């Protein structure tokens, strides 16, 4: 049996009783970083053979692990922190084990993405997990642009040295949005910054980001979907005026159409 075992993302108390039992009972533990896992196991006084299983040896070590599973061994798979398979090794082994008809058991537990989502206070009824934001400028821009119309709450992982750049890129792609920037979750210096994207950018420009981050961004709102852009409004205004309406009458008609105030419609038509 292959057990997928989540481990704490910072606070050692966030390991379940079941996870500890499975780690105790397993024949061996496959770990992303054996040294890190050893620290965890020592803390809980668990002694087990460890085998490394990480991104760059997953093919060869995956074969070894599958052979042991075929022999009927119980293997617990852990990553450095949180849930294996979520931006961590595990997904391939799960797929290969299932393809061979081998049994897997997934334990629920710590995950930075869902912890941050819930802490954000943003809509958690519908959300999308987008993993790490691309590090290069151009793919990052494209990636965020493609998400500009996403109406569900978005979850991103990010590193300290790219977070400020990514916040700015998000502002360029999405405009103003409510966000929650969750830093060092469950750790001593946990910090959750909730507010407008522009405010949090201003704050982060004045500090050196440190630690691990999850960024939660509210989805595109229904108002944004129906709000006209200024250019469109000017065109419609001109059309209505060409049809004999005064600017005031046209503003009223456009206000009704787009659910905005007549004054806003009037002002927008002048600016455009
Ligand atoms: N499998 C892990 C999980 O279940 O959350 C995620 C592993 S991924 C390689 C590491 C990223 O998760 C970090 O760069 C950060 O974005 C996020 N992360 C992990 N622990 C965190 C924490 N305590 N606080 C904030 N973000 C965290």
Short mmCIF file of C-alpha atoms and ligand atoms in Angstrom, two decimals:
data_model
loop_
_atom_site.label_atom_id
_atom_site.label_comp_id
_atom_site.label_asym_id
_atom_site.label_seq_id
_atom_site.Cartn_x
_atom_site.Cartn_y
_atom_site.Cartn_z
CA UNK A 1 0.00 0.00 0.00
CA UNK A 2 1.24 3.48 -0.87
CA UNK A 3 0.28 6.03 1.78
CA UNK A 4 0.40 9.73 0.87
CA UNK A 5 1.20 11.47 4.13
CA UNK A 6 1.00 15.26 4.61
CA UNK A 7 3.47 16.82 7.05
CA UNK A 8 3.33 20.23 8.79
CA UNK A 9 3.96 23.43 6.78
CA UNK A 10 5.60 25.09 9.77
CA UNK A 11 4.01 24.10 13.04
CA UNK A 12 5.00 20.59 14.12
CA UNK A 13 1.68 20.19 15.94
CA UNK A 14 -0.06 20.12 12.57
CA UNK A 15 0.53 16.45 11.98
CA UNK A 16 -2.38 14.11 12.44
CA UNK A 17 -2.49 11.14 14.76
CA UNK A 18 -3.14 8.98 11.74
CA UNK A 19 -0.10 10.37 9.91
CA UNK A 20 2.08 9.51 12.92
CA UNK A 21 0.65 5.99 13.08
CA UNK A 22 1.18 5.39 9.35
CA UNK A 23 4.77 6.65 9.61
CA UNK A 24 5.31 4.30 12.56
CA UNK A 25 3.80 1.31 10.79
CA UNK A 26 5.22 1.77 7.27
CA UNK A 27 7.99 -0.53 6.06
CA UNK A 28 9.79 2.48 4.67
CA UNK A 29 9.35 6.20 4.12
CA UNK A 30 9.97 7.81 0.74
CA UNK A 31 10.97 11.43 1.37
CA UNK A 32 11.63 14.45 -0.85
CA UNK A 33 14.53 15.48 1.40
CA UNK A 34 15.65 12.72 3.74
CA UNK A 35 17.49 15.14 6.07
CA UNK A 36 14.41 17.29 6.60
CA UNK A 37 12.21 14.26 7.14
CA UNK A 38 14.71 12.84 9.60
CA UNK A 39 14.33 15.97 11.74
CA UNK A 40 10.57 15.45 11.75
CA UNK A 41 10.88 11.74 12.54
CA UNK A 42 13.37 12.40 15.33
CA UNK A 43 10.98 14.90 16.86
CA UNK A 44 8.29 12.23 17.02
CA UNK A 45 10.78 9.48 17.90
CA UNK A 46 10.03 7.46 14.80
CA UNK A 47 12.81 5.28 13.40
CA UNK A 48 12.29 4.02 9.85
CA UNK A 49 14.35 3.32 6.75
CA UNK A 50 14.25 6.36 4.45
CA UNK A 51 14.60 6.46 0.70
CA UNK A 52 14.93 9.70 -1.23
CA UNK A 53 12.29 10.46 -3.84
CA UNK A 54 12.44 13.91 -5.42
CA UNK A 55 11.97 15.70 -8.72
CA UNK A 56 15.28 14.66 -10.28
CA UNK A 57 15.39 10.99 -9.27
CA UNK A 58 11.68 10.29 -9.40
CA UNK A 59 11.98 8.11 -12.51
CA UNK A 60 14.61 5.70 -11.17
CA UNK A 61 13.43 5.79 -7.56
CA UNK A 62 9.83 5.53 -8.68
CA UNK A 63 10.71 2.14 -10.22
CA UNK A 64 12.31 0.97 -6.96
CA UNK A 65 9.26 2.07 -4.97
CA UNK A 66 6.83 0.41 -7.36
CA UNK A 67 8.79 -2.86 -7.11
CA UNK A 68 8.50 -2.73 -3.32
CA UNK A 69 4.78 -1.99 -3.54
CA UNK A 70 4.36 -5.03 -5.81
CA UNK A 71 6.07 -7.12 -3.10
CA UNK A 72 3.35 -5.95 -0.72
CA UNK A 73 5.41 -3.44 1.24
CA UNK A 74 3.77 -0.44 2.92
CA UNK A 75 5.37 2.81 1.82
CA UNK A 76 4.64 6.25 3.28
CA UNK A 77 5.41 9.11 0.90
CA UNK A 78 6.17 12.52 2.39
CA UNK A 79 7.39 15.80 0.91
CA UNK A 80 9.37 18.57 2.62
CA UNK A 81 6.21 20.19 3.94
CA UNK A 82 2.50 19.96 3.33
CA UNK A 83 0.74 17.59 0.98
CA UNK A 84 2.75 15.50 -1.48
CA UNK A 85 1.40 15.95 -5.00
CA UNK A 86 0.61 19.66 -4.53
CA UNK A 87 3.58 21.35 -6.24
CA UNK A 88 5.66 18.56 -4.72
CA UNK A 89 6.73 15.09 -5.92
CA UNK A 90 4.06 12.47 -5.58
CA UNK A 91 1.68 12.92 -8.48
CA UNK A 92 3.74 10.68 -10.82
CA UNK A 93 4.11 7.89 -8.30
CA UNK A 94 0.38 7.99 -7.57
CA UNK A 95 -0.40 7.81 -11.29
CA UNK A 96 2.01 4.92 -11.90
CA UNK A 97 0.80 2.97 -8.86
CA UNK A 98 -2.84 3.37 -9.93
CA UNK A 99 -2.00 2.38 -13.52
CA UNK A 100 -0.64 -0.94 -12.16
CA UNK A 101 -3.69 -1.50 -10.02
CA UNK A 102 -1.70 -0.94 -6.81
CA UNK A 103 -3.56 0.49 -3.87
CA UNK A 104 -3.05 4.00 -2.54
CA UNK A 105 -4.39 5.72 0.55
CA UNK A 106 -4.29 9.50 0.81
CA UNK A 107 -4.27 11.08 4.24
CA UNK A 108 -5.77 14.56 4.56
CA UNK A 109 -3.64 17.19 6.22
CA UNK A 110 -1.62 20.39 6.02
CA UNK A 111 -1.56 22.27 2.74
CA UNK A 112 -0.45 25.89 2.33
CA UNK A 113 -2.97 26.57 -0.47
CA UNK A 114 -6.14 25.74 1.43
CA UNK A 115 -4.84 27.24 4.69
CA UNK A 116 -4.23 30.55 2.90
CA UNK A 117 -7.54 30.45 1.04
CA UNK A 118 -9.49 30.08 4.25
CA UNK A 119 -7.40 32.73 6.03
CA UNK A 120 -7.96 35.19 3.15
CA UNK A 121 -11.63 35.70 3.92
CA UNK A 122 -12.24 35.81 0.15
CA UNK A 123 -14.85 33.64 -1.56
CA UNK A 124 -13.88 30.03 -0.85
CA UNK A 125 -16.96 28.49 -2.46
CA UNK A 126 -15.28 28.52 -5.88
CA UNK A 127 -11.52 28.71 -6.33
CA UNK A 128 -8.67 27.71 -8.62
CA UNK A 129 -5.15 26.67 -7.65
CA UNK A 130 -2.57 27.95 -10.13
CA UNK A 131 0.64 26.82 -8.41
CA UNK A 132 3.78 28.90 -8.93
CA UNK A 133 3.61 32.07 -11.04
CA UNK A 134 6.11 31.75 -13.94
CA UNK A 135 9.44 33.37 -13.07
CA UNK A 136 10.25 34.96 -16.45
CA UNK A 137 8.67 38.29 -17.29
CA UNK A 138 6.99 37.42 -20.58
CA UNK A 139 5.45 34.01 -19.64
CA UNK A 140 4.36 35.58 -16.32
CA UNK A 141 2.57 38.39 -18.13
CA UNK A 142 0.84 35.95 -20.48
CA UNK A 143 -0.11 33.61 -17.62
CA UNK A 144 -1.70 36.41 -15.59
CA UNK A 145 -3.39 38.01 -18.59
CA UNK A 146 -5.09 34.69 -19.34
CA UNK A 147 -6.45 34.69 -15.79
CA UNK A 148 -7.84 38.23 -15.95
CA UNK A 149 -11.35 36.96 -16.75
CA UNK A 150 -11.27 34.24 -14.05
CA UNK A 151 -14.21 34.80 -11.71
CA UNK A 152 -13.16 32.26 -9.08
CA UNK A 153 -10.77 33.10 -6.24
CA UNK A 154 -7.20 32.36 -7.36
CA UNK A 155 -4.43 30.76 -5.31
CA UNK A 156 -0.75 31.18 -6.22
CA UNK A 157 2.49 30.02 -4.61
CA UNK A 158 5.39 32.47 -4.73
CA UNK A 159 8.95 32.88 -3.52
CA UNK A 160 10.18 35.88 -1.47
CA UNK A 161 12.49 37.22 -4.18
CA UNK A 162 9.74 37.36 -6.81
CA UNK A 163 6.71 38.34 -4.76
CA UNK A 164 6.90 42.11 -5.30
CA UNK A 165 7.36 41.69 -9.07
CA UNK A 166 4.47 39.25 -9.18
CA UNK A 167 2.18 41.57 -7.23
CA UNK A 168 2.92 44.35 -9.72
CA UNK A 169 2.37 42.02 -12.67
CA UNK A 170 -0.94 40.94 -11.12
CA UNK A 171 -2.00 44.59 -10.83
CA UNK A 172 -1.13 45.15 -14.50
CA UNK A 173 -3.15 42.14 -15.56
CA UNK A 174 -6.14 42.37 -13.20
CA UNK A 175 -6.33 46.01 -12.14
CA UNK A 176 -7.40 46.69 -8.57
CA UNK A 177 -8.52 43.57 -6.69
CA UNK A 178 -8.83 42.47 -3.10
CA UNK A 179 -6.06 40.08 -2.16
CA UNK A 180 -4.58 38.29 0.82
CA UNK A 181 -0.85 37.82 0.97
CA UNK A 182 -0.14 34.99 3.40
CA UNK A 183 3.40 34.72 4.70
CA UNK A 184 4.96 32.03 6.90
CA UNK A 185 1.66 30.30 7.62
CA UNK A 186 1.49 28.44 10.92
CA UNK A 187 5.02 29.66 11.80
CA UNK A 188 6.21 32.09 14.44
CA UNK A 189 6.18 35.07 12.06
CA UNK A 190 2.91 34.25 10.32
CA UNK A 191 1.46 37.34 8.67
CA UNK A 192 -1.68 37.76 6.61
CA UNK A 193 -2.03 41.01 4.68
CA UNK A 194 -5.58 41.51 3.46
CA UNK A 195 -6.52 44.50 1.31
CA UNK A 196 -6.36 46.13 -2.10
CA UNK A 197 -3.60 44.94 -4.42
CA UNK A 198 -2.22 48.49 -4.84
CA UNK A 199 -1.97 48.99 -1.05
CA UNK A 200 -0.08 45.77 -0.53
CA UNK A 201 2.26 46.56 -3.45
CA UNK A 202 3.06 49.90 -1.80
CA UNK A 203 3.81 48.14 1.46
CA UNK A 204 6.03 45.52 -0.16
CA UNK A 205 8.00 48.09 -2.11
CA UNK A 206 9.17 49.44 1.21
CA UNK A 207 10.30 46.13 2.72
CA UNK A 208 12.42 43.13 1.93
CA UNK A 209 10.15 40.11 1.58
CA UNK A 210 11.21 37.07 3.55
CA UNK A 211 9.75 33.62 4.06
CA UNK A 212 7.20 31.57 2.16
CA UNK A 213 4.19 33.13 0.46
CA UNK A 214 0.77 32.21 -0.79
CA UNK A 215 -1.08 34.87 -2.75
CA UNK A 216 -4.88 34.80 -2.87
CA UNK A 217 -6.58 37.06 -5.41
CA UNK A 218 -10.31 37.66 -5.68
CA UNK A 219 -11.84 36.67 -8.99
CA UNK A 220 -13.25 39.06 -11.55
CA UNK A 221 -16.52 40.45 -10.26
CA UNK A 222 -19.84 40.47 -12.11
CA UNK A 223 -19.72 44.30 -12.07
CA UNK A 224 -16.39 44.25 -13.90
CA UNK A 225 -17.97 41.95 -16.49
CA UNK A 226 -20.84 44.28 -17.22
CA UNK A 227 -19.08 47.62 -16.73
CA UNK A 228 -18.49 49.30 -20.09
CA UNK A 229 -15.04 50.52 -20.91
CA UNK A 230 -14.78 54.28 -21.52
CA UNK A 231 -14.20 53.92 -25.26
CA UNK A 232 -17.31 51.79 -25.70
CA UNK A 233 -19.37 54.22 -23.64
CA UNK A 234 -18.27 57.21 -25.74
CA UNK A 235 -19.23 55.38 -28.92
CA UNK A 236 -22.63 54.49 -27.55
CA UNK A 237 -23.09 58.05 -26.28
CA UNK A 238 -22.30 59.44 -29.74
CA UNK A 239 -24.73 57.02 -31.32
CA UNK A 240 -27.51 57.98 -28.92
CA UNK A 241 -26.83 61.70 -29.44
CA UNK A 242 -26.81 61.21 -33.20
CA UNK A 243 -30.26 59.71 -32.75
CA UNK A 244 -31.45 62.99 -31.20
CA UNK A 245 -30.88 62.45 -27.45
CA UNK A 246 -29.21 65.14 -25.38
CA UNK A 247 -26.04 64.12 -23.49
CA UNK A 248 -28.11 64.08 -20.30
CA UNK A 249 -30.78 61.82 -21.81
CA UNK A 250 -28.13 59.54 -23.30
CA UNK A 251 -26.37 59.33 -19.91
CA UNK A 252 -29.61 58.22 -18.31
CA UNK A 253 -30.13 55.51 -20.93
CA UNK A 254 -26.56 54.24 -20.57
CA UNK A 255 -26.82 54.35 -16.78
CA UNK A 256 -29.88 52.08 -16.94
CA UNK A 257 -28.19 49.75 -19.39
CA UNK A 258 -24.98 49.29 -17.36
CA UNK A 259 -26.34 49.66 -13.84
CA UNK A 260 -24.18 52.71 -13.10
CA UNK A 261 -25.22 56.21 -12.02
CA UNK A 262 -26.21 58.76 -14.70
CA UNK A 263 -23.47 61.05 -13.38
CA UNK A 264 -20.83 58.32 -13.81
CA UNK A 265 -22.06 57.63 -17.34
CA UNK A 266 -21.99 61.37 -18.09
CA UNK A 267 -18.47 61.78 -16.66
CA UNK A 268 -17.14 58.68 -18.40
CA UNK A 269 -18.48 59.84 -21.74
CA UNK A 270 -16.63 63.14 -21.35
CA UNK A 271 -13.33 61.49 -20.33
CA UNK A 272 -13.30 58.89 -23.07
N1 LIG B 1 3.06 20.59 -0.96
C1 LIG B 1 3.08 21.85 -0.31
C2 LIG B 1 1.67 22.17 0.23
O1 LIG B 1 0.89 21.24 0.40
O2 LIG B 1 1.38 23.32 0.49
C3 LIG B 1 3.60 22.95 -1.21
C4 LIG B 1 5.01 22.74 -1.65
S1 LIG B 1 5.64 23.99 -2.69
C5 LIG B 1 7.15 23.28 -3.24
C6 LIG B 1 6.24 25.20 -1.60
C7 LIG B 1 5.44 26.50 -1.65
O3 LIG B 1 4.27 26.37 -0.85
C8 LIG B 1 6.17 27.69 -1.09
O4 LIG B 1 7.01 28.31 -2.06
C9 LIG B 1 5.04 28.61 -0.69
O5 LIG B 1 4.52 29.28 -1.80
C10 LIG B 1 4.01 27.58 -0.20
N2 LIG B 1 4.15 27.36 1.25
C11 LIG B 1 4.57 26.25 1.87
N3 LIG B 1 4.57 26.41 3.21
C12 LIG B 1 4.14 27.67 3.44
C13 LIG B 1 3.91 28.45 4.61
N4 LIG B 1 4.14 27.96 5.82
N5 LIG B 1 3.45 29.71 4.46
C14 LIG B 1 3.21 30.23 3.25
N6 LIG B 1 3.42 29.53 2.11
C15 LIG B 1 3.87 28.28 2.20
#
